[in-house]
Coordinates of N, CA and C in Angstrom, one line a residue:
X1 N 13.2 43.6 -12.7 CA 13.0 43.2 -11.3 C 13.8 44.1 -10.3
X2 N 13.6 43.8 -9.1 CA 14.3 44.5 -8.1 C 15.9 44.1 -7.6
X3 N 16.4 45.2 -7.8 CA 17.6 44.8 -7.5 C 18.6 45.8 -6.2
X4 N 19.4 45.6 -5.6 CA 20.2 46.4 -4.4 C 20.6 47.5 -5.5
X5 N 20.9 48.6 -5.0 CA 21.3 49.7 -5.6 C 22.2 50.7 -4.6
X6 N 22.8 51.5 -4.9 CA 24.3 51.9 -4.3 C 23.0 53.1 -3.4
X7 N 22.5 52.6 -2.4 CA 22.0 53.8 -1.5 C 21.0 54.7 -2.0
X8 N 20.2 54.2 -3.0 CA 19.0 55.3 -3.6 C 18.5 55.7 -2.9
X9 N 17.8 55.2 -1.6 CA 17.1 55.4 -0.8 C 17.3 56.9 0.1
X10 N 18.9 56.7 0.4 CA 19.5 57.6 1.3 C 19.0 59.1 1.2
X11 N 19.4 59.8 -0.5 CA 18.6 61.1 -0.3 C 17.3 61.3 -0.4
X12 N 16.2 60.1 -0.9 CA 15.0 60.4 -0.4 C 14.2 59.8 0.8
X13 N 15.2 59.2 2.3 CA 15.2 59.5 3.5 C 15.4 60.7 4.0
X14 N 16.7 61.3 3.6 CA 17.3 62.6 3.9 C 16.2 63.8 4.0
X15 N 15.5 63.4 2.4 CA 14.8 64.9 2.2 C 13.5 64.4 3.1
X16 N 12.9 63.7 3.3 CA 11.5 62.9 4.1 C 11.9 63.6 5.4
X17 N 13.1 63.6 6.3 CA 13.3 63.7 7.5 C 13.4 65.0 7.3
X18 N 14.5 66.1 6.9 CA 14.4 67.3 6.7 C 13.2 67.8 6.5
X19 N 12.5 67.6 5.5 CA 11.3 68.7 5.3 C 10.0 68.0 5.4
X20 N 9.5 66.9 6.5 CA 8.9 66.5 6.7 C 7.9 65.4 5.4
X21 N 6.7 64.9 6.1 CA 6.1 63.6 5.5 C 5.3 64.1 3.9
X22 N 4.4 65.1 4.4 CA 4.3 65.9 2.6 C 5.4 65.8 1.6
X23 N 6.1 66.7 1.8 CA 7.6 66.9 0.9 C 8.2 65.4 0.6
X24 N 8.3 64.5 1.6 CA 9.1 62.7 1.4 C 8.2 62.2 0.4
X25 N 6.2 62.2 0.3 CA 5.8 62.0 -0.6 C 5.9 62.2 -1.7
X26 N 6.1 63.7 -1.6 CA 5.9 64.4 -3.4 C 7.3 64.0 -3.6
X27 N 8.5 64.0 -2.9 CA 9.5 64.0 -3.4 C 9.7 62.1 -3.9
X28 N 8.9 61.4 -3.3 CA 9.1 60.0 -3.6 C 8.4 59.9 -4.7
X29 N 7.4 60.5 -5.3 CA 6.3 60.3 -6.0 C 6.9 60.6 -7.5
X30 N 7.6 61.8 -7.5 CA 8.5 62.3 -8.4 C 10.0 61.2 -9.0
X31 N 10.5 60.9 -7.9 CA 11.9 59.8 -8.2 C 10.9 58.6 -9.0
X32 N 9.6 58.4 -8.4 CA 9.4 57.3 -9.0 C 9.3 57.0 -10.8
X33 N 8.0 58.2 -10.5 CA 7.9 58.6 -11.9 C 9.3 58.4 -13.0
X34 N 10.1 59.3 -12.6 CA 11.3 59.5 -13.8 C 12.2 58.3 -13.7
X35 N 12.3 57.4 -12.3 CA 13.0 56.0 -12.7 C 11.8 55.1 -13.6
X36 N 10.5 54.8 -13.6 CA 9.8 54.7 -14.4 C 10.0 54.8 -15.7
X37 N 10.2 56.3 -16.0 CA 10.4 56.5 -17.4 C 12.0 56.3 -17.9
X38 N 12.6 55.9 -17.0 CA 14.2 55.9 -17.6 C 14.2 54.4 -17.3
X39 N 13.2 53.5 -17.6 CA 13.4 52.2 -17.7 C 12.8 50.9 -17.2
X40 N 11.6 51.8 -16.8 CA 10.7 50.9 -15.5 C 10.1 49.4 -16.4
X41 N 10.0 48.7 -15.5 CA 9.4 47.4 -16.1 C 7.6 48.1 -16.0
X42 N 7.1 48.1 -17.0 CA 5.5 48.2 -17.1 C 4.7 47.5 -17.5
X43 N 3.8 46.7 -16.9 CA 3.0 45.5 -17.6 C 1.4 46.0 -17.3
X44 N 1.0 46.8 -16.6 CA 0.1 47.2 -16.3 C 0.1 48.8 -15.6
X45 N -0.8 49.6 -16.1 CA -1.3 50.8 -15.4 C -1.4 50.5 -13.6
X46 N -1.9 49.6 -13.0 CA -2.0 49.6 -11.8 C -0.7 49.3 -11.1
X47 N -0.1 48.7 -11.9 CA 1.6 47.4 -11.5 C 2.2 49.1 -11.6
X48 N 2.3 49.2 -12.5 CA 3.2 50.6 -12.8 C 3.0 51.5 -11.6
X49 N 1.8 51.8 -10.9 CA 1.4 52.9 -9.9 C 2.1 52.4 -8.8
X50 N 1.9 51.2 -8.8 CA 2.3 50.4 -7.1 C 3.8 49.9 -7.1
X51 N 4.5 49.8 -8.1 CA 6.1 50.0 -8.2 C 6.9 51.0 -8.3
X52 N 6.5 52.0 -8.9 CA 6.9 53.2 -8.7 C 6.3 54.3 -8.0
X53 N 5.7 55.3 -8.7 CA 5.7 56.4 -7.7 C 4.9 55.9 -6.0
X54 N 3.7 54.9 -6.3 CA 3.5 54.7 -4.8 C 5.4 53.6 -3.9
X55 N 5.5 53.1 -4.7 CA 6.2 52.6 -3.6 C 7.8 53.7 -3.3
X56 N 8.4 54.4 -4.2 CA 8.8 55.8 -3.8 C 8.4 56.5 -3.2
X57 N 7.0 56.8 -3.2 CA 6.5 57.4 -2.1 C 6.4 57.1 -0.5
X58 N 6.7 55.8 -0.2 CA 6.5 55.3 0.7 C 7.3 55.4 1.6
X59 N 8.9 55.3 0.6 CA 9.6 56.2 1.6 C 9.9 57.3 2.4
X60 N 9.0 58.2 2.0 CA 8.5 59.3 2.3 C 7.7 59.3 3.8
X61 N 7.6 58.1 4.2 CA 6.9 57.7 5.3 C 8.0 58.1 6.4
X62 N 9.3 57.9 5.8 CA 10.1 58.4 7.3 C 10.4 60.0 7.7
X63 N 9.4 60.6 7.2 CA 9.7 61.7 7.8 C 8.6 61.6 8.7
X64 N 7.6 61.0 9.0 CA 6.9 60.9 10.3 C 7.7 60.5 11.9
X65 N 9.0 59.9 11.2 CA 9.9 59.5 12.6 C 10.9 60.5 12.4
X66 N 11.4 61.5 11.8 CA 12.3 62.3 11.5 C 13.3 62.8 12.6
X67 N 12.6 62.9 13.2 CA 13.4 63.0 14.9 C 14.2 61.9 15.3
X68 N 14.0 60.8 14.9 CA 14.5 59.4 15.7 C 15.4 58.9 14.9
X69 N 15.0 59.5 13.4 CA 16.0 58.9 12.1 C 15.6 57.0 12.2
X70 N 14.2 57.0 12.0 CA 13.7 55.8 11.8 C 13.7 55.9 10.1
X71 N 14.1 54.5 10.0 CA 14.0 55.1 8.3 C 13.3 53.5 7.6
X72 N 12.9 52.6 8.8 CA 11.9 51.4 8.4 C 10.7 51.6 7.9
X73 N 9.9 52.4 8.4 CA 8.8 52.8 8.2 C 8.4 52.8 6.9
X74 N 9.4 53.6 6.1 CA 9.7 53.4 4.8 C 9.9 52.6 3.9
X75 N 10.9 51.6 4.3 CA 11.1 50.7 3.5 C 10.1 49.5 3.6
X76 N 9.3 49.3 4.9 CA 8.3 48.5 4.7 C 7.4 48.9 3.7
X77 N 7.1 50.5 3.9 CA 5.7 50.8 3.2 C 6.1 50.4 1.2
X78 N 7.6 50.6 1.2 CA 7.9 50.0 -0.2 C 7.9 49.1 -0.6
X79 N 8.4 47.8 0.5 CA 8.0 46.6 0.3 C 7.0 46.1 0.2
X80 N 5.7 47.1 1.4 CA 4.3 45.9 1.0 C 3.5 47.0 -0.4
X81 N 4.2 47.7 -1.2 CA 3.6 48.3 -2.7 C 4.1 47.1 -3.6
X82 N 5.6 46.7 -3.3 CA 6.0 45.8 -4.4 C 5.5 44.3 -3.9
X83 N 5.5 44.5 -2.7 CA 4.6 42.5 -2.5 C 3.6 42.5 -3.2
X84 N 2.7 43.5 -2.9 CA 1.1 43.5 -3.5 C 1.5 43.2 -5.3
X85 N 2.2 44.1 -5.5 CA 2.3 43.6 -7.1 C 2.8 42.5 -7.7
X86 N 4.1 42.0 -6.7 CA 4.5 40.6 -7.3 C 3.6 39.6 -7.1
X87 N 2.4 39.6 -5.9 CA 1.6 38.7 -6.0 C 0.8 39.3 -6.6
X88 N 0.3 39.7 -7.8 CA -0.7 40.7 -8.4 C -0.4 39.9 -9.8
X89 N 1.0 40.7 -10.2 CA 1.1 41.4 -11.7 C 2.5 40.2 -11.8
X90 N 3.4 39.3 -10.8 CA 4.1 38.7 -11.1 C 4.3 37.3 -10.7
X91 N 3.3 36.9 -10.2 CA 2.7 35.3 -9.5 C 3.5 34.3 -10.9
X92 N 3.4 34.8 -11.7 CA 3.3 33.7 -13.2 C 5.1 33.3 -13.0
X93 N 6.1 34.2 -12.5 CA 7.3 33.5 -12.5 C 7.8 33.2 -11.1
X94 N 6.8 32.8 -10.3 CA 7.0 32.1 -9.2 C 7.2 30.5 -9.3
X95 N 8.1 29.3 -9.2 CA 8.5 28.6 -9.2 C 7.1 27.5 -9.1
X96 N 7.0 26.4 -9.8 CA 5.6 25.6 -9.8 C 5.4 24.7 -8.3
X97 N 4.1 25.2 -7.7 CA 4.1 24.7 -6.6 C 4.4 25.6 -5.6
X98 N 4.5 26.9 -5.4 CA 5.2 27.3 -4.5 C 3.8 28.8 -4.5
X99 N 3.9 29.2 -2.9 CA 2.5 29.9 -3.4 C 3.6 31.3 -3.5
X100 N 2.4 31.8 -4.5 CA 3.1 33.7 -5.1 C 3.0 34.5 -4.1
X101 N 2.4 34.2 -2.7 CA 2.6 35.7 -1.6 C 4.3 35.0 -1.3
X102 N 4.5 34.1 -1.2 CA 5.6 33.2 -0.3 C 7.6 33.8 -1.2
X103 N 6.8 33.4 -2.6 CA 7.4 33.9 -3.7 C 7.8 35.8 -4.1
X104 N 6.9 36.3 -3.1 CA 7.0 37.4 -4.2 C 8.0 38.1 -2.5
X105 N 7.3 37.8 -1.1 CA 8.3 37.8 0.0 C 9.3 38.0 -0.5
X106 N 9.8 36.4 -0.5 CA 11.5 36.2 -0.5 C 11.7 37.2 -1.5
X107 N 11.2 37.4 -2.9 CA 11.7 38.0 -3.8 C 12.3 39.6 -3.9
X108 N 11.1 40.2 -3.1 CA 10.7 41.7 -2.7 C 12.1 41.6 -1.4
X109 N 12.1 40.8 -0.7 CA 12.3 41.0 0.9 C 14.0 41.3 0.8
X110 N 14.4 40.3 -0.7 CA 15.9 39.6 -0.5 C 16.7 41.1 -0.8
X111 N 16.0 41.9 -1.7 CA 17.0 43.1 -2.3 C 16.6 44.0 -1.4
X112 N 15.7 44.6 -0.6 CA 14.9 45.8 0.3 C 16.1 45.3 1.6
X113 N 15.9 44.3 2.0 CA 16.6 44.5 3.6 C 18.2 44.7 2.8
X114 N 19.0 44.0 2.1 CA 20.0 44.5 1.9 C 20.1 46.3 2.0
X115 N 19.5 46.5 1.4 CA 19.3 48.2 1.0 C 18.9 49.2 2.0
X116 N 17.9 48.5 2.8 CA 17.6 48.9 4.3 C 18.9 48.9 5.0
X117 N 19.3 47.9 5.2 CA 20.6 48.0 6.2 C 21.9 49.2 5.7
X118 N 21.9 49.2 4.4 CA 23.2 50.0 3.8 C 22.7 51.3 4.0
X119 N 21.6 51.8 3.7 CA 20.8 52.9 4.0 C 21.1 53.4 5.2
X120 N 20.3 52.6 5.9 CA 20.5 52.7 7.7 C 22.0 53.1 8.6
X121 N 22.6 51.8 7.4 CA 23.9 52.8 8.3 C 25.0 53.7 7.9
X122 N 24.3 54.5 6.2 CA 24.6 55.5 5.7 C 24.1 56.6 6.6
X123 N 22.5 56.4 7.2 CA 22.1 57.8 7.7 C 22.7 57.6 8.9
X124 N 22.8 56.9 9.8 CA 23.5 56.9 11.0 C 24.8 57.5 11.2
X125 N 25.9 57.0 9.8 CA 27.2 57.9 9.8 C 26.6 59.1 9.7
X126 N 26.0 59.7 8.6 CA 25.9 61.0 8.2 C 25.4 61.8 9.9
X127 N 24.3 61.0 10.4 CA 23.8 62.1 11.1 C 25.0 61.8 12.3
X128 N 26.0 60.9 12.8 CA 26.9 61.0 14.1 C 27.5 62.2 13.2
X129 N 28.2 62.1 11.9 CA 29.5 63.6 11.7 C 28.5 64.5 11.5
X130 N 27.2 64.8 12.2 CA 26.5 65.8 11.8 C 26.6 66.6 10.0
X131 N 26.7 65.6 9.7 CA 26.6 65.9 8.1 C 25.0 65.7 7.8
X132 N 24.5 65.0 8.4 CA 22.7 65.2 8.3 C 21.8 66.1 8.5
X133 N 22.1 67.3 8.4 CA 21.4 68.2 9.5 C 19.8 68.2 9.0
X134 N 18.7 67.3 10.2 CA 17.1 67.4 9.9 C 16.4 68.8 10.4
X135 N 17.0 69.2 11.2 CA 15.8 70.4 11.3 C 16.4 71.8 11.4

């Protein structure tokens, strides 16, 4: 399952904003793949596409804002790859009674916004000490 992680995100915002929305994909598409194979939960060919490399790719979405150092764009587009799946491919350990889009929210939502925020205000420091440089 999904869990907060010490800033994963951060250098594939970094590279998204630097070398624009192409490069954030391929480069999201690639992280996904190899965290996949170094341990990915797989229960299905499609679950597997939409948890990994598409939703790594997704963050790749913030190099469309790269100028503004928006870096939501992204994490939504990750979040609605792994909603779609938890209401897809993981509805079955959603609590009895409780509907699986509602379930898979909280579930998807509870680890991403932590991660968003830690993200967010990793690239913010980087880019005030101009340690970020995007273009």
């Amino acid at each position: 399952g999904g869990s907060v992680s010490a800033a994963v995100m951060v250098p594939l915002f970094w590279f998204s904003m630097r070398y624009g929305l192409r490069a954030g994909l391929e480069i999201g598409v690639i992280y996904g793949l190899v965290h996949m194979a170094l341990g990915g939960c797989v229960i299905n060919p499609v679950q597997a596409m939409l948890d990994y490399p598409l939703a790594y790719a997704a963050l790749g979405l913030s190099g469309l804002f790269r100028k503004y150092l928006i870096v939501g764009v992204g994490v939504v587009g990750r979040f609605l790859c792994h909603f779609i799946s938890g209401i897809v491919f993981f509805a079955i350990y959603a609590p009895e009674g409780m509907n699986p889009a509602l379930y898979s929210a909280i579930y998807n939502g509870s680890y991403l916004i932590i991660e968003f925020i830690i993200s967010s205000i990793i690239i913010y420091i980087l880019a005030r000490k101009s340690l970020l440089r995007l273009v």
